[in-house]
Coordinates of C-alpha atoms in Angstrom, one line a residue:
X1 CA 6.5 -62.5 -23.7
X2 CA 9.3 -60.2 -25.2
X3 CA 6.7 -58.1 -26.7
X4 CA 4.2 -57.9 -23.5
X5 CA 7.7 -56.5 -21.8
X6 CA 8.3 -54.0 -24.4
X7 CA 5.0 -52.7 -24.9
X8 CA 4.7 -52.2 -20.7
X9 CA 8.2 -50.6 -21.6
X10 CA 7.2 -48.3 -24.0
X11 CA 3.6 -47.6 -21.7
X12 CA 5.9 -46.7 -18.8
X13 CA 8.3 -44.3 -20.7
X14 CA 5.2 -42.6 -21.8
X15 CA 3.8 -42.1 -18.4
X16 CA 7.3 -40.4 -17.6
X17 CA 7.1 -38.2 -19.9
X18 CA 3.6 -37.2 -20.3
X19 CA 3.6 -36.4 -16.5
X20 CA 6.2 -33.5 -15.8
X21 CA 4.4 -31.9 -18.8
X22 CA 0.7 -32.4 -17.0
X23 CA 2.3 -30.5 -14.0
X24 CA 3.8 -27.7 -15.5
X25 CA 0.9 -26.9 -17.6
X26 CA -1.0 -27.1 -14.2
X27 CA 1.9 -24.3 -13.1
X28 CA 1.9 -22.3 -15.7
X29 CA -2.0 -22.3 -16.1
X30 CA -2.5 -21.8 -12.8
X31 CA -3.9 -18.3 -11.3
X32 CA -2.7 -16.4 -9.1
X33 CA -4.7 -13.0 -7.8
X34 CA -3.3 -10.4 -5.6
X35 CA -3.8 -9.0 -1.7
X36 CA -3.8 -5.7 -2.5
X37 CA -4.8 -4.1 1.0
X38 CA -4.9 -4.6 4.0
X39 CA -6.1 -3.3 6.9
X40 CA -6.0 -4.2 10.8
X41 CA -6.2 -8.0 11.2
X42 CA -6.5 -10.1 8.0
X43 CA -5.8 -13.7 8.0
X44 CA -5.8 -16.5 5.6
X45 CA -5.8 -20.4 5.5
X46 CA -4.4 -22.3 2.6
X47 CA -7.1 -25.3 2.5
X48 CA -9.6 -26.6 4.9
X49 CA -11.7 -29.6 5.4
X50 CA -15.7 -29.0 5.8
X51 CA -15.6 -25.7 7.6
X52 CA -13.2 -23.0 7.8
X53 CA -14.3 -21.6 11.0
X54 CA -14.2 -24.6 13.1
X55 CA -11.2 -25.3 15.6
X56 CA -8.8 -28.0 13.9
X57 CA -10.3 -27.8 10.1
X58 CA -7.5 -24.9 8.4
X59 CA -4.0 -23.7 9.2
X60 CA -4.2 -20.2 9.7
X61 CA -1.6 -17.9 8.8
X62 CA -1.2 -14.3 9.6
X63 CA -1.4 -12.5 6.0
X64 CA 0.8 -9.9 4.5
X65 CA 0.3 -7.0 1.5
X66 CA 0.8 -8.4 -1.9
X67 CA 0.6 -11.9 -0.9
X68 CA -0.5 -14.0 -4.2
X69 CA -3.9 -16.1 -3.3
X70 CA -4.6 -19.2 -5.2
X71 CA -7.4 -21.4 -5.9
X72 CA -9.0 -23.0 -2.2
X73 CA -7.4 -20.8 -0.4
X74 CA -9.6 -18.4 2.4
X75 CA -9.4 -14.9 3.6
X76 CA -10.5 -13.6 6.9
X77 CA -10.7 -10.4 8.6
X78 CA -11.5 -9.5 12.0
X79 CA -11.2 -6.0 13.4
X80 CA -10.1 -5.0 9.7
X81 CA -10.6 -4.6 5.9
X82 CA -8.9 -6.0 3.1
X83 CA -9.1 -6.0 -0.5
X84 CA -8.1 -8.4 -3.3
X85 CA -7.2 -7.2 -7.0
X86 CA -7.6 -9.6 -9.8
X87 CA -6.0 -9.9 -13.0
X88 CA -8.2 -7.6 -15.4
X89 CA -8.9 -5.3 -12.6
X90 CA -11.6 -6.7 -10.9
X91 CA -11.6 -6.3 -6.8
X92 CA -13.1 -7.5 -3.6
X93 CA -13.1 -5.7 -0.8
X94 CA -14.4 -7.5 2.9
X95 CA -15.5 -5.8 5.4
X96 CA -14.7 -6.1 9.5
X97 CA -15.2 -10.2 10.3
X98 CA -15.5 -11.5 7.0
X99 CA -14.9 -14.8 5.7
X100 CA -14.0 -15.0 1.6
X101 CA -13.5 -18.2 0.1
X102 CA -11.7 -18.4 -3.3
X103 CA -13.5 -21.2 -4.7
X104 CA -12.1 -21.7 -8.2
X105 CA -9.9 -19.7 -10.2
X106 CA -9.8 -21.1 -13.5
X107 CA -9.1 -20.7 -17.2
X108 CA -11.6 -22.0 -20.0
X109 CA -11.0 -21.1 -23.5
X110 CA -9.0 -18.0 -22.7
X111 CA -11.7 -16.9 -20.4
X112 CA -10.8 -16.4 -16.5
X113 CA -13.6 -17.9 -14.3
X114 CA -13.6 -16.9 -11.1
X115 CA -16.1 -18.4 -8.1
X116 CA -15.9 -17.0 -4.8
X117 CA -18.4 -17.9 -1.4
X118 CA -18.9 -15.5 1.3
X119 CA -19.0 -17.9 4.1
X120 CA -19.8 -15.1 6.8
X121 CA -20.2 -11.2 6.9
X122 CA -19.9 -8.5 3.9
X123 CA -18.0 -7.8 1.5
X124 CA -18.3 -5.7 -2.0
X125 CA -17.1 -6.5 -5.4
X126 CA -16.4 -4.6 -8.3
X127 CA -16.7 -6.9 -11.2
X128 CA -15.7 -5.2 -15.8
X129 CA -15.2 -8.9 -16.7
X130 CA -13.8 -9.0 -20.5
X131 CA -14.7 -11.7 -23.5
X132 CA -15.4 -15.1 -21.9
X133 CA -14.8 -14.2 -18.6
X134 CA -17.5 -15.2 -15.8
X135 CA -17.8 -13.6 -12.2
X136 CA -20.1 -15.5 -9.6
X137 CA -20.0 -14.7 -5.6
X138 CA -22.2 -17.2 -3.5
X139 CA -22.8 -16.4 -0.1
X140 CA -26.0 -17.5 2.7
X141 CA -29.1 -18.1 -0.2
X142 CA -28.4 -17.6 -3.5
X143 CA -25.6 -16.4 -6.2
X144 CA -24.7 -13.6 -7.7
X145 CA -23.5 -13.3 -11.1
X146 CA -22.0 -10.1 -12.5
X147 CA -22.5 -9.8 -16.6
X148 CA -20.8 -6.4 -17.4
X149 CA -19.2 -3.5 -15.3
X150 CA -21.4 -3.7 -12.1
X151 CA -20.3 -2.8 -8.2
X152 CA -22.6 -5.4 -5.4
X153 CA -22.1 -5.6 -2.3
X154 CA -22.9 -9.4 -0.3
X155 CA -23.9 -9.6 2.8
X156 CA -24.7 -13.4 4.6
X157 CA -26.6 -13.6 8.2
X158 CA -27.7 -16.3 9.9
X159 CA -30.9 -16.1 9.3
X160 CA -30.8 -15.1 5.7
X161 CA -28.7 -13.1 2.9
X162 CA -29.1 -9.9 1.0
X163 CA -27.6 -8.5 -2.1
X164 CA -27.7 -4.9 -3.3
X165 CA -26.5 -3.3 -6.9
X166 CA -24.3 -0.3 -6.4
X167 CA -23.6 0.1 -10.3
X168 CA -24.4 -1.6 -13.2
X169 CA -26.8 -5.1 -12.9
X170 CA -26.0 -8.2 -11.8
X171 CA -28.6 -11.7 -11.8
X172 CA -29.2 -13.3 -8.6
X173 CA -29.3 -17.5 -8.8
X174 CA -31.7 -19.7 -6.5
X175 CA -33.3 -22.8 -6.9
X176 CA -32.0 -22.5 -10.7
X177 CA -33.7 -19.5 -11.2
X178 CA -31.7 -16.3 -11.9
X179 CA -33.7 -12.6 -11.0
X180 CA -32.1 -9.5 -12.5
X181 CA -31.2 -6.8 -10.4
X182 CA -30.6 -3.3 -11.9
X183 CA -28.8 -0.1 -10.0
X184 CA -30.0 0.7 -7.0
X185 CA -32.1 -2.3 -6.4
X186 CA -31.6 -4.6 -3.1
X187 CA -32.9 -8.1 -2.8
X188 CA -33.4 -10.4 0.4
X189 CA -33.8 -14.0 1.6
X190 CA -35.1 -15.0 4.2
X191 CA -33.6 -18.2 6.0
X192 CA -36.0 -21.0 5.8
X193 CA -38.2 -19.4 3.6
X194 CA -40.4 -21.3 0.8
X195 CA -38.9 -19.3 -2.0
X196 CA -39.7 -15.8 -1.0
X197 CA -37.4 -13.2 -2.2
X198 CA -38.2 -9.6 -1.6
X199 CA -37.0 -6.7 -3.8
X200 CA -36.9 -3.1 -3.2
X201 CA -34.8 -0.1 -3.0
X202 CA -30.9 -0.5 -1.4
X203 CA -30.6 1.0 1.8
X204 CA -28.2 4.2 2.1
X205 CA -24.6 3.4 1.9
X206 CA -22.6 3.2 5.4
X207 CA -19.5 3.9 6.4
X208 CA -18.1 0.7 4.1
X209 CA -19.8 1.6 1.5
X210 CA -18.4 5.2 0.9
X211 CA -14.6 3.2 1.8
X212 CA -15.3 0.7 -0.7
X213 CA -16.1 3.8 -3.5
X214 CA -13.5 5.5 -3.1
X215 CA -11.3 2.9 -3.5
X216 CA -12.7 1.9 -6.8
X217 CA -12.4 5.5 -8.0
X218 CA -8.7 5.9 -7.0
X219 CA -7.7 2.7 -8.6
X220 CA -9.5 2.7 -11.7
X221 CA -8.3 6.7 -12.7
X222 CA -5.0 5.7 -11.6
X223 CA -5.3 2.1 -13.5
X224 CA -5.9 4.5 -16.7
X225 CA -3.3 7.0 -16.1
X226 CA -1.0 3.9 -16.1
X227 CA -2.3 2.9 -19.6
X228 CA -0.2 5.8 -21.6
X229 CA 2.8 4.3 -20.4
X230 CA 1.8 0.2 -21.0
X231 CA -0.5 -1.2 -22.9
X232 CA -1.8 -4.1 -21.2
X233 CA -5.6 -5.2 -22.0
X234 CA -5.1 -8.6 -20.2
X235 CA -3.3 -7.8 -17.0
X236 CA -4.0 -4.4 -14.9
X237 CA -4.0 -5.9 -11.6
X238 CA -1.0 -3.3 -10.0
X239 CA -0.5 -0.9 -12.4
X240 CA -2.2 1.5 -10.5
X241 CA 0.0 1.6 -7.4
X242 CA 3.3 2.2 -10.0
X243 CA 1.7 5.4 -11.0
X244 CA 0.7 6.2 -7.4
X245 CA 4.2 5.3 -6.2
X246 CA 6.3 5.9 -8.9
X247 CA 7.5 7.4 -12.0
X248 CA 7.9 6.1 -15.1
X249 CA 10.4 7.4 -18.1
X250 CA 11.7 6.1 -21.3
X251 CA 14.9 3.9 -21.6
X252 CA 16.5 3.3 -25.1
X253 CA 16.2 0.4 -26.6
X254 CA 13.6 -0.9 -24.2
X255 CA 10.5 1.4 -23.8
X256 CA 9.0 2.8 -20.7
X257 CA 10.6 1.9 -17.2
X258 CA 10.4 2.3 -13.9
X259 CA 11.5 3.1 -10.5
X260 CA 9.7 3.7 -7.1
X261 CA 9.9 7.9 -5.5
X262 CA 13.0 8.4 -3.4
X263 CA 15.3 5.3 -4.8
X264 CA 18.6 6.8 -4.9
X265 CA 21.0 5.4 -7.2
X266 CA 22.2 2.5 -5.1
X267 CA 18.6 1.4 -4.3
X268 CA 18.5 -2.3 -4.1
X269 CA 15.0 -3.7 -6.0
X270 CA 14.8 -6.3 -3.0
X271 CA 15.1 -4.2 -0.5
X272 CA 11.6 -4.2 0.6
X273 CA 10.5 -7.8 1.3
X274 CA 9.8 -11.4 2.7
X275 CA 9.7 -14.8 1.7
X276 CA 7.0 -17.6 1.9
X277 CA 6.9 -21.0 0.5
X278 CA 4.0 -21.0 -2.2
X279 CA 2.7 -24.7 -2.7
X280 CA 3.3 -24.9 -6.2
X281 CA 6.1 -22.6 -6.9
X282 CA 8.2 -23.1 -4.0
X283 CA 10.3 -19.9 -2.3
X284 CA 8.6 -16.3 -3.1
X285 CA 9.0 -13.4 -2.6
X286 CA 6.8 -10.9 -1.1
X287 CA 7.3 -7.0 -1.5
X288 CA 6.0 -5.2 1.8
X289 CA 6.0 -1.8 -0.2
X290 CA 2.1 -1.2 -1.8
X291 CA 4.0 -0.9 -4.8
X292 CA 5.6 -4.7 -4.4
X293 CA 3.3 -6.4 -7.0
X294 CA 4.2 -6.0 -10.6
X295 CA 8.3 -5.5 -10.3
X296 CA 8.3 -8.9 -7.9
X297 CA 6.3 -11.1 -10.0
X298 CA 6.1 -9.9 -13.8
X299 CA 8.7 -8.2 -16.1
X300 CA 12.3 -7.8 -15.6
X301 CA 15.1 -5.5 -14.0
X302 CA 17.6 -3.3 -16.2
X303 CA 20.8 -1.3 -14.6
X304 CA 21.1 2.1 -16.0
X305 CA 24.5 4.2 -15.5
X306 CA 22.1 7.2 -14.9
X307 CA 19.1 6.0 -12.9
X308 CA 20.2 2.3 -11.2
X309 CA 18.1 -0.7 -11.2
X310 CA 14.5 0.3 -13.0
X311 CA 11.5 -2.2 -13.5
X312 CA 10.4 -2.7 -17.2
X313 CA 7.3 -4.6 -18.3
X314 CA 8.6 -6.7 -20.5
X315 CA 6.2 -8.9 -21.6
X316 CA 3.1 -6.7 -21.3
X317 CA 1.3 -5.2 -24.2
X318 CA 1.0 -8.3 -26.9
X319 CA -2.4 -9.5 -26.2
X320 CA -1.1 -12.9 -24.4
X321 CA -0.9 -14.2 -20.8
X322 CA 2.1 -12.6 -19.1
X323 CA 4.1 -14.9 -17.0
X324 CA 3.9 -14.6 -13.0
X325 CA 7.3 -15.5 -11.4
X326 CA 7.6 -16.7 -7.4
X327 CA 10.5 -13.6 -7.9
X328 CA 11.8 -11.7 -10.5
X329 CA 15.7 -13.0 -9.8
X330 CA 17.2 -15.8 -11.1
X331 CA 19.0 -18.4 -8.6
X332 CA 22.6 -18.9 -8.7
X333 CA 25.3 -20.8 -6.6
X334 CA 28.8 -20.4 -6.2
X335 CA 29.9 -24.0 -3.5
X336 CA 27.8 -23.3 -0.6
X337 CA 27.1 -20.0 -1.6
X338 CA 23.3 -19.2 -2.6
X339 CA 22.3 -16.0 -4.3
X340 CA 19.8 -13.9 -6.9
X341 CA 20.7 -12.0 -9.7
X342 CA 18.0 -9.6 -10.6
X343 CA 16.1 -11.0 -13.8
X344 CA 16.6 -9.2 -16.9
X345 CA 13.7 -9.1 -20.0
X346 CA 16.2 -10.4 -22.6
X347 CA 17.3 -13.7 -19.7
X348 CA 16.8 -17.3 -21.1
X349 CA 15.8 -20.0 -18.8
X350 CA 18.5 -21.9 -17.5
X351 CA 21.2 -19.8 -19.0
X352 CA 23.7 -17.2 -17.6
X353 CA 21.9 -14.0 -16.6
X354 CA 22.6 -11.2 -18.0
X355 CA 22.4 -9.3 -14.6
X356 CA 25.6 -10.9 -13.6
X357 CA 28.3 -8.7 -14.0
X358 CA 26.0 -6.1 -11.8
X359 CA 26.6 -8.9 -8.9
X360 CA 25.1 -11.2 -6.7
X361 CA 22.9 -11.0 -4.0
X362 CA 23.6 -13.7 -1.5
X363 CA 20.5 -15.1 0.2
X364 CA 20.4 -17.4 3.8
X365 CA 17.3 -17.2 6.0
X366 CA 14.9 -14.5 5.1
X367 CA 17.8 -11.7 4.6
X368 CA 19.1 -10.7 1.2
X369 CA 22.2 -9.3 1.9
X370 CA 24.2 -6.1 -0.5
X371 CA 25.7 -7.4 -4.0
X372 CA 29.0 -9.5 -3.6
X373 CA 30.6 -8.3 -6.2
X374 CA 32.1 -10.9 -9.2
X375 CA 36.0 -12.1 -8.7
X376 CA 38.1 -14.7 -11.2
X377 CA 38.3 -17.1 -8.9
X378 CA 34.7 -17.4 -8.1
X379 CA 32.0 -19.4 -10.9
X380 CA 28.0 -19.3 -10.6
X381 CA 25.8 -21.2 -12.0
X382 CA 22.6 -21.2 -12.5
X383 CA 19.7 -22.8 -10.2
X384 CA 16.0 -23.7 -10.9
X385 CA 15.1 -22.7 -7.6
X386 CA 16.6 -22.7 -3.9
X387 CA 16.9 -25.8 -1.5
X388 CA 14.7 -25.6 1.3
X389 CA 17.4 -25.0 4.1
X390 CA 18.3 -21.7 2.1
X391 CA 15.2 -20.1 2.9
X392 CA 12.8 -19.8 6.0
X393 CA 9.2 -18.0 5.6
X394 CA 8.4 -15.1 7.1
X395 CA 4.7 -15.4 7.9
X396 CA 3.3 -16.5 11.0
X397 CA 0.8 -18.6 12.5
X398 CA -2.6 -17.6 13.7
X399 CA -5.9 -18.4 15.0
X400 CA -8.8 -19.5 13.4
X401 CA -11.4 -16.5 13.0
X402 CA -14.3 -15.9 15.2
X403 CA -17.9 -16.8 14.0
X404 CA -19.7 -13.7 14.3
X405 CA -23.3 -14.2 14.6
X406 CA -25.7 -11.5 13.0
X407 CA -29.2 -11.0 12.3
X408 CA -30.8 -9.4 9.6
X409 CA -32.8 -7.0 11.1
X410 CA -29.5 -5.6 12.9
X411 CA -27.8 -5.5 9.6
X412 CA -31.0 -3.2 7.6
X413 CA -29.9 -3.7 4.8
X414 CA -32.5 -4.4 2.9
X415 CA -34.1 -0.8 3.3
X416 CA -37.1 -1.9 5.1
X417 CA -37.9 -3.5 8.3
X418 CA -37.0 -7.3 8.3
X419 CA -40.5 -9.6 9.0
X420 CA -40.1 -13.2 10.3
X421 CA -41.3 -15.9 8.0
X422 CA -44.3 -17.9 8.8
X423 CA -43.0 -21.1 10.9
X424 CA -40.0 -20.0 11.8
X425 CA -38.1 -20.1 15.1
X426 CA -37.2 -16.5 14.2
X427 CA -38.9 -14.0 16.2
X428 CA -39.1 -10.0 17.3
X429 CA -38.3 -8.8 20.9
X430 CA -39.4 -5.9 21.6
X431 CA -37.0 -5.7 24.8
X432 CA -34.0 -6.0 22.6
X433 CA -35.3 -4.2 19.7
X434 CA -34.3 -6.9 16.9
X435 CA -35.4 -10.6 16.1
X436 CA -34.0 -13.6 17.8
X437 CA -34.3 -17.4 17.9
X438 CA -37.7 -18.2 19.5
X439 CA -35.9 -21.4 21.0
X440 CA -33.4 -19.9 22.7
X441 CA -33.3 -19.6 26.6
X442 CA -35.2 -17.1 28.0
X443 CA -33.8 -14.6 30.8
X444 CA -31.6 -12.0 28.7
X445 CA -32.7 -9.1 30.0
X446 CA -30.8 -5.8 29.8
X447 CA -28.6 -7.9 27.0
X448 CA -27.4 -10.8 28.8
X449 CA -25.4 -13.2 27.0
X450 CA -25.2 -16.6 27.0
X451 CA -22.3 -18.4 28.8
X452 CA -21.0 -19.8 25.4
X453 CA -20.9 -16.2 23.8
X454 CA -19.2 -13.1 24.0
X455 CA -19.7 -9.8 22.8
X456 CA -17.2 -8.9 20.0
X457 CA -14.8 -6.5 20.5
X458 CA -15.2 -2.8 19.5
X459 CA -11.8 -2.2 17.9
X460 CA -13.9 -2.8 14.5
X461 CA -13.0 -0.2 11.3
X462 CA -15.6 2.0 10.8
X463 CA -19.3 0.9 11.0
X464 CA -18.9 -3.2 9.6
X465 CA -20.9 -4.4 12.6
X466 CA -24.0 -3.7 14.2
X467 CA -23.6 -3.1 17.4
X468 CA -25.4 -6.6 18.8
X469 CA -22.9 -8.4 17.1
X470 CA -22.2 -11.4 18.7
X471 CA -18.6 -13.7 17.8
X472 CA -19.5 -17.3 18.9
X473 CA -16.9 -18.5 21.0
X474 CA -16.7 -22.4 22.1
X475 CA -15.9 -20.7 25.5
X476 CA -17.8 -23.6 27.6
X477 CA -16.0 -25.3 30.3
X478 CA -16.4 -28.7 32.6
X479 CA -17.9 -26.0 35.2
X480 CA -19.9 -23.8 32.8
X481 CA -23.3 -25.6 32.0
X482 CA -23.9 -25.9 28.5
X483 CA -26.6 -23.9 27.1
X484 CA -28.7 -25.7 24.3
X485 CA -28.0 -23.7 21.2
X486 CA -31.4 -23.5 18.9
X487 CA -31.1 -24.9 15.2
X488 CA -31.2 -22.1 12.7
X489 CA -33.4 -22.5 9.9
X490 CA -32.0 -24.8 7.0
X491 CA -29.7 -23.7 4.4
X492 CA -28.9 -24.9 1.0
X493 CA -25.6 -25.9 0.4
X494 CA -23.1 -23.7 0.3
X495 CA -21.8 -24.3 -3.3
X496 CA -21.8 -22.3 -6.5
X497 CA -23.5 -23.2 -9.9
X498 CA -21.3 -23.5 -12.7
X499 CA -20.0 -21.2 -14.5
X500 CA -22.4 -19.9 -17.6
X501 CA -20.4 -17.3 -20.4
X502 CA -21.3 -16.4 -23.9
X503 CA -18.8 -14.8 -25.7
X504 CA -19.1 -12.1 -23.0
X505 CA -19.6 -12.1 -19.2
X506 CA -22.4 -14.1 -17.4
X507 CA -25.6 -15.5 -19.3
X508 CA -28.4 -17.3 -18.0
X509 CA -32.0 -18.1 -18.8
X510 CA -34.3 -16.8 -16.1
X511 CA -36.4 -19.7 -16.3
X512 CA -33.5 -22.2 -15.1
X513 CA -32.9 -24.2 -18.2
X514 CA -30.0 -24.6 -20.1
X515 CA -28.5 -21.4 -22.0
X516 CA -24.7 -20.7 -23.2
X517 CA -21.4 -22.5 -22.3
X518 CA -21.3 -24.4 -19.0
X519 CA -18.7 -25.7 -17.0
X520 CA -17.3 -25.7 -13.9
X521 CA -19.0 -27.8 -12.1
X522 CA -15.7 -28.8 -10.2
X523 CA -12.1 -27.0 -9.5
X524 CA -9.6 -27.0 -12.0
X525 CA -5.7 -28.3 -10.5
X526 CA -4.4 -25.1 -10.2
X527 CA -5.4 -24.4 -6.4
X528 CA -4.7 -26.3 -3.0
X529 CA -7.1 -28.6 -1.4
X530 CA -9.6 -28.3 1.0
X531 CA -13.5 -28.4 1.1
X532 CA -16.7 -27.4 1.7
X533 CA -18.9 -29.8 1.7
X534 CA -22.7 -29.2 1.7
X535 CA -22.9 -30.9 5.4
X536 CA -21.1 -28.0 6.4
X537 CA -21.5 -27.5 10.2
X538 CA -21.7 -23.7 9.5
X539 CA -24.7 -21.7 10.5
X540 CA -24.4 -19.6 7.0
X541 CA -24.8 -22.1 4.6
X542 CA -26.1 -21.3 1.0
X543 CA -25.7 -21.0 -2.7
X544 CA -27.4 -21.1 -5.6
X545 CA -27.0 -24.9 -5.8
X546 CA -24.6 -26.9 -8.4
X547 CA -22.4 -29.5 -8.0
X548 CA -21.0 -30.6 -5.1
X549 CA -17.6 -29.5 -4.1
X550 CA -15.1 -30.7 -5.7
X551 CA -12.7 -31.3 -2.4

């Protein structure tokens, strides 16, 4: 008996102390990729349950510039644009009424998989994954993978998907087939289709199109006019911004540093700024300047007699995962007294900061308030991060996005004129000049619209929508009849394959069967929960099949 209680002793101690380390490798493994524009309205939800879209299913919250996205989370835009930067440079960029989902954002052998579903709309990518890195985006029919340096742009209808290569090649997944699609090639699905896949020529680029390449080319030459001040082959997400914002100059003793145009000597670094309450890391901070990235979340902060508080990248440069902080500050408290010291690169964790004597900046709410300076009377000590009363976030709630219904024939993007598929409920009216849903009520002449739908508004950026766009509305009341909505054709399940690498980038056998590394199959911890189950209720279901979801 005296041994059976030891031995669940000993068991117990072990699951005490195996379990805080399980949670901070989960932290400290966990990534975290970047809002790096925005534009208009742009929305995001932290988890959901089955589909995104539907009344009840997510939280949304209004988003803000530079706010860090994790694994499950969702981005939506609706009369806007928005763009997310990833860690070796890698960006998406969503067009007006787009729904991104950020399915899994992993590690696997020093390798950064990343798995993303375009529930609804477009959006482009621009994909230079390094060594053991693997890039996937599945939206409506199939999946696209991205091998090397390639630009392809998604777009998901109802009543089928298209893909088109910009630059580079990229293979497209379905049915556990991959098709390779070179530069300047388009491909097309069909919904409800028996396999048919048609490839020709991309269509000429719109107005998002020529948005979308221009930002590339500003970011990437400024992304390598960075590079002669840090070396950093890992991490490049921001750098680009610091020489667009910024100058850069040499500090003795600790290399290249930094500091934004027009800080004046007594520039505060957290003057620009807002909390939110990340679900892993607890109070962050969020820079509102384009710059408010890198000096928020990486590196430290060093005083200087001649320029004030500069940024330096400590950390960068040495060929290993640099460390992402919630804030670059350390927390302090003096009795009921909260405040952040700015972090320095030479700070130890849970010891005095070496910022100190520079002051304190005291903290309550969402304000951070001028430096107190230091007295005799007064002692600080350090904090591993502030109570929850201290702080109050600064985002705010919002709707859930509209579903926007689209056709592809409206879209033409596939460079030729759309033809229905034999047996299908989708058909062409020469009255409105596009296809519709044979089953659908009859009577829309001169572009009536159902009661249950609305036409979406034209505050939309640039040319994102056609202009028979329709946002599906659950508008019906006890004394609006209910029209019968047709079923669109079926759709696969909206869930990517895993994840295939070897050595380098995306690999797959066209024929289906087995070939290099694979994985994936379900999330890793790092991200919040939701789902997407393949019973999803959403009209643009797809992918290019896999596991189920993990949620």
């Amino acid at each position: 008996m005296k041994r059976f209680t030891c031995s669940i002793g000993l068991l117990l101690l072990a699951v005490c102390v195996v379990m805080p380390s399980v949670a901070l490798a989960d932290a400290s493994h966990a990534r975290i990729v970047r809002l790096s524009l925005i534009q208009g309205d742009v929305r995001y939800a932290r988890s959901f349950h089955d589909d995104p879209l539907a009344e009840g299913n997510a939280t949304w919250e209004q988003a803000a510039l530079n706010l860090p996205l994790r694994e499950g989370y969702v981005l939506a835009t609706g009369s806007g644009r928005a763009e997310v930067e990833f860690e070796s440079g890698a960006m998406a960029f969503l067009s007006g009424n787009a729904v991104l989902e950020f399915y899994d954002l992993s590690l696997h052998d020093g390798g950064r998989i990343t798995r993303l579903v375009l529930r609804q709309g477009s959006a482009s990518f621009y994909v230079n994954p390094a060594s053991g890195d693997y890039f996937s985006v599945t939206g409506g029919d199939f999946t696209v993978e991205a091998s090397g340096r390639t630009t392809f742009r998604v777009d998901n209808f109802d009543d089928g998907s298209t893909v088109k290569v910009e630059r580079g090649s990229a293979a497209v997944l379905r049915n556990d087939h991959s098709t390779p699609l070179e530069k300047g090639q388009s491909l097309s699905v069909h919904a409800g289709s028996a396999g048919d896949m048609v490839i020709g020529r991309a269509v000429d680029r719109d107005d998002f199109d020529h948005w979308v390449s221009g930002r590339i080319e500003s970011e990437v030459a400024a992304t390598n006019s960075s590079s002669q001040y840090v070396n950093s082959p890992n991490y490049t997400a921001g750098f680009a911004d610091l020489y667009t914002f910024g100058s850069w100059f040499s500090m003795g003793g600790y290399g290249n540093c930094w500091r934004p145009f027009g800080a004046g000597l007594g520039w505060s670094p957290f003057s620009f700024g807002d909390w939110y309450s990340d679900p892993v890391f607890g109070s962050t901070f969020i820079g509102s300047a384009q710059w408010g990235w890198l000096p928020y979340h990486y590196g430290g902060w060093i005083s200087s007699p001649m320029y004030g508080w500069c940024w330096n990248p400590a950390g960068f440069g040495f060929g290993r995962p640099v460390k992402w902080h919630p804030v670059t500050a350390v927390w302090v408290r003096s009795g009921t007294k909260m405040g952040i010291v700015p972090l320095h690169p030479l700070d130890k964790s849970g010891k005095t900061p070496v910022n100190l004597g520079k002051g304190v900046y005291p903290v309550q709410g969402r304000e951070i308030e001028q430096p107190l300076a230091l007295t005799s009377t007064e002692k600080w000590s350090v904090v591993k991060r502030a109570p929850r009363e201290t702080l109050t976030s600064g985002l705010v709630a919002s709707a859930a996005p509209p579903r926007v219904s689209r056709t592809m024939y409206a879209g033409n993007t596939t460079g030729r004129a759309a033809t229905p598929v034999v047996g299908s409920s989708i058909t062409y009216d020469p009255q409105e000049h596009r296809f519709v849903n044979a089953n659908n009520p009859p009577n829309r002449a001169n572009g009536a619209i159902a009661s249950n739908e609305v036409k979406t508004p034209t505050a939309i950026v640039g040319n994102d929508l056609p202009p028979n766009a329709r946002a599906i509305q659950p508008a019906n009341t006890p004394s609006t009849p209910a029209v019968p909505q047709a079923s669109l054709p079926p759709r696969p399940a909206m869930t990517p394959p895993p994840a295939h690498t070897s050595g380098g980038g995306s690999s797959r056998p066209s024929s289906g069967s087995s070939g290099g590394g694979a994985w994936g199959g379900s999330r890793s911890s790092g991200g919040s929960s939701g789902s997407s189950s393949s019973s999803s209720s959403h009209p643009s279901g797809g992918g290019g099949g896999g596991s189920a979801h993990p949620h």
